[in-house]
């Protein structure tokens, strides 16, 4: 949005100063720090360094997980030297795959929204499961599994629906009326060339929702217009709600078997001013069965729960 506002009167993509929308970030740095030599290059290198550090940590994590969960199980007596060498080879393999995926992504028009959509669909339920385990003592494993399945199905349903019924997007204007003209003889041919470039580049940046769109759209198509930025909180809350409801129907956890040191009931966190009897209804009563066998470890926890 900031880049679009800065170039509102003279769009660099329309005028042909850049060939792709991915070049706008580097172009605005060069434009802003034109009179400060070295600053633009420093900022661009910092951006690339941040992305490379993220990729390198991900590659190393994948190689380590592969080595510990697969290689160690297949060859449990493998020496440290050979195991380290295998991890380095796996890192190289994952790096080659990342480079290949980068070349593949360069041929796609909008890889970032798709990536953020998948991250929101998959990471939201994971966060929801952690919230169930921390804040909802009544929820059991069955409720968590059902909640995460429903959340993932909901996320993919919204994404597939958005692909079938793409939301209507109004193309913002890409104007050139404030562009400085350095050529004395500015003819109509140049204006026509710029107009053709504007039309071509606009079609490559923004998805034309009217192409291939049916004349009549069902009412549920408006639901598919939800931005991918909201997929993560939506799937997270879906996991929490469905997990609690399913656990409530099936009986949930036995409060006598829950260690109060491992949880933080949501009524204490979000409804701290409620009376104790209401909190018991929401989260249940913790009858600590461990105090008789190991009273010394659990007595402070009992006192803390009694005060709450």
CSV table of C-alpha atoms in Angstrom, one decimal:
chain,number,residue,atom,x,y,z
A,1,UNK,CA,0.0,0.0,0.0
A,2,UNK,CA,2.8,2.4,0.8
A,3,UNK,CA,4.5,1.7,-2.5
A,4,UNK,CA,1.2,2.2,-4.4
A,5,UNK,CA,0.6,5.5,-2.6
A,6,UNK,CA,4.2,6.7,-3.3
A,7,UNK,CA,3.9,6.0,-7.1
A,8,UNK,CA,0.2,7.0,-7.3
A,9,UNK,CA,0.7,9.5,-10.1
A,10,UNK,CA,3.5,7.8,-11.9
A,11,UNK,CA,3.3,4.0,-11.8
A,12,UNK,CA,6.7,2.5,-12.6
A,13,UNK,CA,5.2,-0.8,-13.8
A,14,UNK,CA,2.9,0.9,-16.2
A,15,UNK,CA,5.6,3.2,-17.5
A,16,UNK,CA,8.0,0.3,-18.1
A,17,UNK,CA,10.6,1.3,-15.5
A,18,UNK,CA,10.3,-2.2,-14.0
A,19,UNK,CA,9.3,-5.4,-15.7
A,20,UNK,CA,7.6,-7.2,-12.8
A,21,UNK,CA,5.7,-6.3,-9.6
A,22,UNK,CA,8.4,-8.2,-7.6
A,23,UNK,CA,10.9,-5.5,-8.6
A,24,UNK,CA,8.9,-2.7,-7.0
A,25,UNK,CA,10.5,-3.1,-3.5
A,26,UNK,CA,14.0,-2.8,-4.9
A,27,UNK,CA,13.0,0.0,-7.2
A,28,UNK,CA,11.5,2.1,-4.4
A,29,UNK,CA,14.7,1.7,-2.3
A,30,UNK,CA,16.8,3.0,-5.3
A,31,UNK,CA,14.3,5.8,-5.8
A,32,UNK,CA,14.2,6.9,-2.1
A,33,UNK,CA,18.0,6.7,-1.5
A,34,UNK,CA,19.2,7.9,-5.0
A,35,UNK,CA,21.3,10.6,-3.4
A,36,UNK,CA,22.8,8.4,-0.7
A,37,UNK,CA,25.3,6.0,-2.3
A,38,UNK,CA,25.3,2.5,-0.8
A,39,UNK,CA,22.2,2.7,1.3
A,40,UNK,CA,19.9,1.2,-1.3
A,41,UNK,CA,22.3,-1.8,-1.8
A,42,UNK,CA,22.6,-2.2,1.9
A,43,UNK,CA,18.8,-2.4,2.4
A,44,UNK,CA,18.4,-4.8,-0.5
A,45,UNK,CA,21.2,-7.1,0.8
A,46,UNK,CA,19.6,-7.0,4.2
A,47,UNK,CA,16.3,-8.1,2.8
A,48,UNK,CA,18.0,-11.0,0.9
A,49,UNK,CA,20.0,-11.9,4.0
A,50,UNK,CA,16.8,-12.2,6.1
A,51,UNK,CA,15.2,-14.5,3.6
A,52,UNK,CA,18.3,-16.6,3.2
A,53,UNK,CA,18.6,-17.0,7.0
A,54,UNK,CA,15.0,-18.2,7.2
A,55,UNK,CA,15.6,-20.7,4.4
A,56,UNK,CA,18.9,-22.0,5.8
A,57,UNK,CA,17.3,-22.6,9.3
A,58,UNK,CA,14.4,-24.4,7.7
A,59,UNK,CA,16.7,-26.6,5.6
A,60,UNK,CA,18.9,-27.5,8.6
A,61,UNK,CA,15.8,-28.3,10.6
A,62,UNK,CA,14.4,-30.6,7.9
A,63,UNK,CA,17.8,-32.4,7.6
A,64,UNK,CA,18.0,-32.8,11.4
A,65,UNK,CA,14.4,-34.2,11.7
A,66,UNK,CA,15.0,-36.6,8.7
A,67,UNK,CA,18.2,-37.8,10.3
A,68,UNK,CA,16.8,-38.3,13.8
A,69,UNK,CA,13.4,-39.8,12.8
A,70,UNK,CA,14.4,-41.8,9.8
A,71,UNK,CA,18.2,-42.4,9.5
A,72,UNK,CA,18.6,-43.2,13.2
A,73,UNK,CA,15.7,-45.7,13.1
A,74,UNK,CA,17.1,-47.5,10.1
A,75,UNK,CA,20.7,-47.5,11.3
A,76,UNK,CA,20.7,-47.1,15.1
A,77,UNK,CA,24.4,-47.9,15.5
A,78,UNK,CA,25.6,-45.4,12.9
A,79,UNK,CA,28.7,-43.5,14.0
A,80,UNK,CA,28.7,-39.7,14.6
A,81,UNK,CA,31.0,-39.0,11.7
A,82,UNK,CA,28.9,-40.9,9.2
A,83,UNK,CA,25.7,-39.5,10.6
A,84,UNK,CA,27.0,-35.9,10.3
A,85,UNK,CA,28.1,-36.6,6.7
A,86,UNK,CA,24.7,-38.0,5.9
A,87,UNK,CA,23.0,-34.9,7.4
A,88,UNK,CA,25.2,-32.6,5.2
A,89,UNK,CA,24.1,-34.6,2.1
A,90,UNK,CA,20.5,-34.3,3.2
A,91,UNK,CA,20.9,-30.6,3.6
A,92,UNK,CA,22.3,-30.3,0.1
A,93,UNK,CA,19.4,-32.3,-1.2
A,94,UNK,CA,16.8,-30.1,0.5
A,95,UNK,CA,18.7,-27.0,-0.8
A,96,UNK,CA,18.5,-28.3,-4.4
A,97,UNK,CA,14.7,-28.9,-3.9
A,98,UNK,CA,14.3,-25.3,-2.6
A,99,UNK,CA,16.1,-23.9,-5.6
A,100,UNK,CA,14.0,-26.0,-7.9
A,101,UNK,CA,10.8,-24.8,-6.2
A,102,UNK,CA,12.1,-21.2,-6.5
A,103,UNK,CA,12.4,-21.6,-10.3
A,104,UNK,CA,8.9,-23.2,-10.4
A,105,UNK,CA,7.5,-20.3,-8.3
A,106,UNK,CA,8.9,-17.8,-10.8
A,107,UNK,CA,6.6,-19.2,-13.5
A,108,UNK,CA,3.5,-18.8,-11.3
A,109,UNK,CA,1.6,-15.6,-11.0
A,110,UNK,CA,0.7,-15.5,-7.3
A,111,UNK,CA,2.6,-17.9,-5.2
A,112,UNK,CA,2.6,-15.7,-2.0
A,113,UNK,CA,-1.2,-15.8,-1.5
A,114,UNK,CA,-1.2,-19.6,-2.0
A,115,UNK,CA,1.6,-20.0,0.5
A,116,UNK,CA,0.0,-17.9,3.1
A,117,UNK,CA,-3.3,-19.7,2.6
A,118,UNK,CA,-1.8,-23.1,3.2
A,119,UNK,CA,0.1,-21.8,6.2
A,120,UNK,CA,-3.1,-20.4,7.7
A,121,UNK,CA,-5.1,-23.6,7.0
A,122,UNK,CA,-2.4,-25.8,8.6
A,123,UNK,CA,-0.9,-23.6,11.4
A,124,UNK,CA,-4.3,-22.4,12.8
A,125,UNK,CA,-5.5,-25.9,13.9
A,126,UNK,CA,-2.1,-26.6,15.4
A,127,UNK,CA,-2.4,-23.5,17.5
A,128,UNK,CA,-5.9,-24.5,18.4
A,129,UNK,CA,-4.8,-27.9,19.7
A,130,UNK,CA,-2.1,-26.2,21.9
A,131,UNK,CA,-4.8,-23.9,23.3
A,132,UNK,CA,-7.1,-26.9,24.0
A,133,UNK,CA,-4.3,-28.6,26.0
A,134,UNK,CA,-3.4,-25.5,28.0
A,135,UNK,CA,-6.7,-23.7,28.6
A,136,UNK,CA,-9.4,-26.4,28.3
A,137,UNK,CA,-9.0,-29.2,30.9
A,138,UNK,CA,-12.3,-30.9,30.0
A,139,UNK,CA,-11.1,-31.4,26.4
A,140,UNK,CA,-9.7,-34.9,25.6
A,141,UNK,CA,-7.6,-36.3,22.7
A,142,UNK,CA,-10.7,-37.3,20.8
A,143,UNK,CA,-12.1,-33.8,20.9
A,144,UNK,CA,-8.7,-32.4,19.8
A,145,UNK,CA,-8.5,-34.7,16.8
A,146,UNK,CA,-12.1,-34.0,15.7
A,147,UNK,CA,-11.5,-30.3,16.1
A,148,UNK,CA,-8.3,-30.2,14.0
A,149,UNK,CA,-10.0,-32.3,11.3
A,150,UNK,CA,-13.0,-30.0,11.1
A,151,UNK,CA,-10.8,-26.9,11.0
A,152,UNK,CA,-8.6,-28.3,8.1
A,153,UNK,CA,-11.7,-29.3,6.2
A,154,UNK,CA,-13.2,-25.9,6.7
A,155,UNK,CA,-10.0,-24.2,5.5
A,156,UNK,CA,-9.7,-26.2,2.3
A,157,UNK,CA,-13.4,-25.8,1.6
A,158,UNK,CA,-13.1,-22.0,1.7
A,159,UNK,CA,-10.0,-22.1,-0.5
A,160,UNK,CA,-11.5,-24.4,-3.1
A,161,UNK,CA,-14.7,-22.3,-3.1
A,162,UNK,CA,-12.6,-19.2,-3.6
A,163,UNK,CA,-11.0,-20.8,-6.6
A,164,UNK,CA,-14.3,-21.8,-8.1
A,165,UNK,CA,-16.0,-18.5,-7.3
A,166,UNK,CA,-13.1,-15.9,-7.2
A,167,UNK,CA,-14.0,-12.7,-5.4
A,168,UNK,CA,-14.7,-9.6,-7.5
A,169,UNK,CA,-11.7,-7.3,-7.4
A,170,UNK,CA,-11.8,-3.8,-8.8
A,171,UNK,CA,-8.5,-2.9,-10.4
A,172,UNK,CA,-7.0,0.2,-8.8
A,173,UNK,CA,-6.0,3.0,-11.3
A,174,UNK,CA,-2.4,3.0,-12.5
A,175,UNK,CA,-1.9,6.6,-13.6
A,176,UNK,CA,0.9,8.3,-15.4
A,177,UNK,CA,-0.2,12.0,-15.3
A,178,UNK,CA,2.5,13.0,-12.8
A,179,UNK,CA,5.4,11.3,-14.6
A,180,UNK,CA,8.2,13.8,-15.5
A,181,UNK,CA,8.9,14.1,-19.2
A,182,UNK,CA,12.5,14.5,-20.2
A,183,UNK,CA,12.0,14.1,-23.9
A,184,UNK,CA,11.3,17.3,-25.9
A,185,UNK,CA,9.2,15.7,-28.6
A,186,UNK,CA,6.7,13.7,-26.7
A,187,UNK,CA,4.5,12.3,-29.4
A,188,UNK,CA,1.2,10.4,-29.3
A,189,UNK,CA,3.0,7.2,-30.2
A,190,UNK,CA,4.7,7.1,-26.8
A,191,UNK,CA,1.3,7.7,-25.1
A,192,UNK,CA,-0.2,4.8,-27.0
A,193,UNK,CA,2.8,2.6,-26.1
A,194,UNK,CA,2.4,3.4,-22.4
A,195,UNK,CA,-1.4,2.7,-22.7
A,196,UNK,CA,-0.7,-0.8,-24.1
A,197,UNK,CA,1.9,-1.5,-21.5
A,198,UNK,CA,-0.5,-0.4,-18.8
A,199,UNK,CA,-3.2,-2.7,-20.0
A,200,UNK,CA,-0.8,-5.7,-20.3
A,201,UNK,CA,0.8,-5.2,-16.9
A,202,UNK,CA,-2.5,-4.6,-15.1
A,203,UNK,CA,-3.7,-8.0,-16.3
A,204,UNK,CA,-0.6,-9.7,-15.0
A,205,UNK,CA,-0.8,-8.1,-11.5
A,206,UNK,CA,-4.4,-8.2,-10.6
A,207,UNK,CA,-6.7,-11.1,-11.3
A,208,UNK,CA,-9.6,-10.2,-13.5
A,209,UNK,CA,-12.6,-11.6,-11.6
A,210,UNK,CA,-15.0,-11.1,-14.4
A,211,UNK,CA,-13.2,-13.6,-16.8
A,212,UNK,CA,-15.0,-16.9,-16.7
A,213,UNK,CA,-17.3,-15.8,-14.0
A,214,UNK,CA,-20.9,-17.0,-14.2
A,215,UNK,CA,-23.5,-14.4,-14.6
A,216,UNK,CA,-25.4,-15.5,-11.5
A,217,UNK,CA,-23.4,-16.2,-8.4
A,218,UNK,CA,-24.8,-18.2,-5.4
A,219,UNK,CA,-25.2,-16.4,-2.1
A,220,UNK,CA,-22.6,-18.6,-0.5
A,221,UNK,CA,-20.0,-17.2,-2.9
A,222,UNK,CA,-19.7,-14.2,-0.7
A,223,UNK,CA,-18.4,-16.4,2.0
A,224,UNK,CA,-15.5,-17.5,-0.2
A,225,UNK,CA,-14.4,-13.8,-0.5
A,226,UNK,CA,-12.8,-14.1,3.0
A,227,UNK,CA,-9.2,-13.0,2.9
A,228,UNK,CA,-6.5,-15.6,3.3
A,229,UNK,CA,-5.2,-13.5,6.2
A,230,UNK,CA,-8.2,-14.6,8.3
A,231,UNK,CA,-7.8,-18.4,7.6
A,232,UNK,CA,-5.4,-18.9,10.6
A,233,UNK,CA,-7.6,-17.4,13.3
A,234,UNK,CA,-10.7,-18.9,11.8
A,235,UNK,CA,-9.3,-22.5,11.8
A,236,UNK,CA,-7.8,-21.9,15.3
A,237,UNK,CA,-11.1,-20.9,16.8
A,238,UNK,CA,-12.9,-23.7,14.9
A,239,UNK,CA,-10.5,-26.3,16.5
A,240,UNK,CA,-11.1,-24.9,20.0
A,241,UNK,CA,-14.9,-24.7,19.6
A,242,UNK,CA,-15.4,-28.0,18.0
A,243,UNK,CA,-12.9,-29.7,20.3
A,244,UNK,CA,-14.8,-28.4,23.4
A,245,UNK,CA,-18.2,-29.3,22.1
A,246,UNK,CA,-17.2,-32.8,21.1
A,247,UNK,CA,-15.5,-33.4,24.5
A,248,UNK,CA,-18.6,-32.1,26.2
A,249,UNK,CA,-20.8,-34.6,24.3
A,250,UNK,CA,-18.5,-37.6,24.9
A,251,UNK,CA,-17.8,-36.8,28.5
A,252,UNK,CA,-14.3,-35.3,28.1
A,253,UNK,CA,-11.4,-35.8,30.6
A,254,UNK,CA,-11.9,-37.1,34.1
A,255,UNK,CA,-11.1,-34.1,36.4
A,256,UNK,CA,-9.5,-36.5,38.9
A,257,UNK,CA,-6.8,-37.5,36.5
A,258,UNK,CA,-5.8,-34.0,35.4
A,259,UNK,CA,-2.6,-32.6,36.9
A,260,UNK,CA,-3.4,-29.0,37.7
A,261,UNK,CA,0.2,-28.0,37.2
A,262,UNK,CA,0.0,-28.8,33.5
A,263,UNK,CA,-2.9,-26.5,32.6
A,264,UNK,CA,-4.1,-23.0,33.0
A,265,UNK,CA,-8.0,-23.0,32.8
A,266,UNK,CA,-9.4,-20.4,30.5
A,267,UNK,CA,-11.8,-19.3,33.1
A,268,UNK,CA,-8.9,-18.2,35.3
A,269,UNK,CA,-7.2,-16.3,32.4
A,270,UNK,CA,-10.2,-14.7,30.6
A,271,UNK,CA,-12.8,-14.7,33.3
A,272,UNK,CA,-10.8,-14.1,36.4
A,273,UNK,CA,-13.5,-12.0,38.2
A,274,UNK,CA,-16.1,-14.8,38.0
A,275,UNK,CA,-17.2,-16.5,41.3
A,276,UNK,CA,-15.5,-19.8,42.1
A,277,UNK,CA,-18.7,-21.8,41.7
A,278,UNK,CA,-19.1,-20.5,38.1
A,279,UNK,CA,-15.5,-21.5,37.3
A,280,UNK,CA,-16.2,-25.0,38.6
A,281,UNK,CA,-19.1,-25.2,36.2
A,282,UNK,CA,-16.9,-24.0,33.3
A,283,UNK,CA,-13.7,-26.0,34.0
A,284,UNK,CA,-14.7,-28.6,36.6
A,285,UNK,CA,-13.4,-29.3,40.0
A,286,UNK,CA,-9.8,-30.5,40.4
A,287,UNK,CA,-9.7,-33.2,43.0
A,288,UNK,CA,-6.0,-33.9,43.3
A,289,UNK,CA,-5.6,-37.6,43.8
A,290,UNK,CA,-1.8,-37.3,43.8
A,291,UNK,CA,-1.6,-35.5,47.1
A,292,UNK,CA,-2.0,-38.7,49.1
A,293,UNK,CA,1.0,-40.4,47.5
A,294,UNK,CA,3.2,-37.4,46.9
A,295,UNK,CA,1.9,-34.6,49.1
A,296,UNK,CA,5.1,-32.7,49.3
A,297,UNK,CA,5.1,-31.9,45.6
A,298,UNK,CA,1.5,-31.1,45.1
A,299,UNK,CA,0.6,-29.3,48.3
A,300,UNK,CA,1.5,-25.8,46.9
A,301,UNK,CA,-0.6,-26.5,43.8
A,302,UNK,CA,-3.6,-27.4,46.0
A,303,UNK,CA,-3.3,-24.2,47.9
A,304,UNK,CA,-3.1,-22.1,44.7
A,305,UNK,CA,-6.2,-23.8,43.2
A,306,UNK,CA,-8.1,-23.3,46.5
A,307,UNK,CA,-7.4,-19.6,46.5
A,308,UNK,CA,-8.6,-19.3,42.9
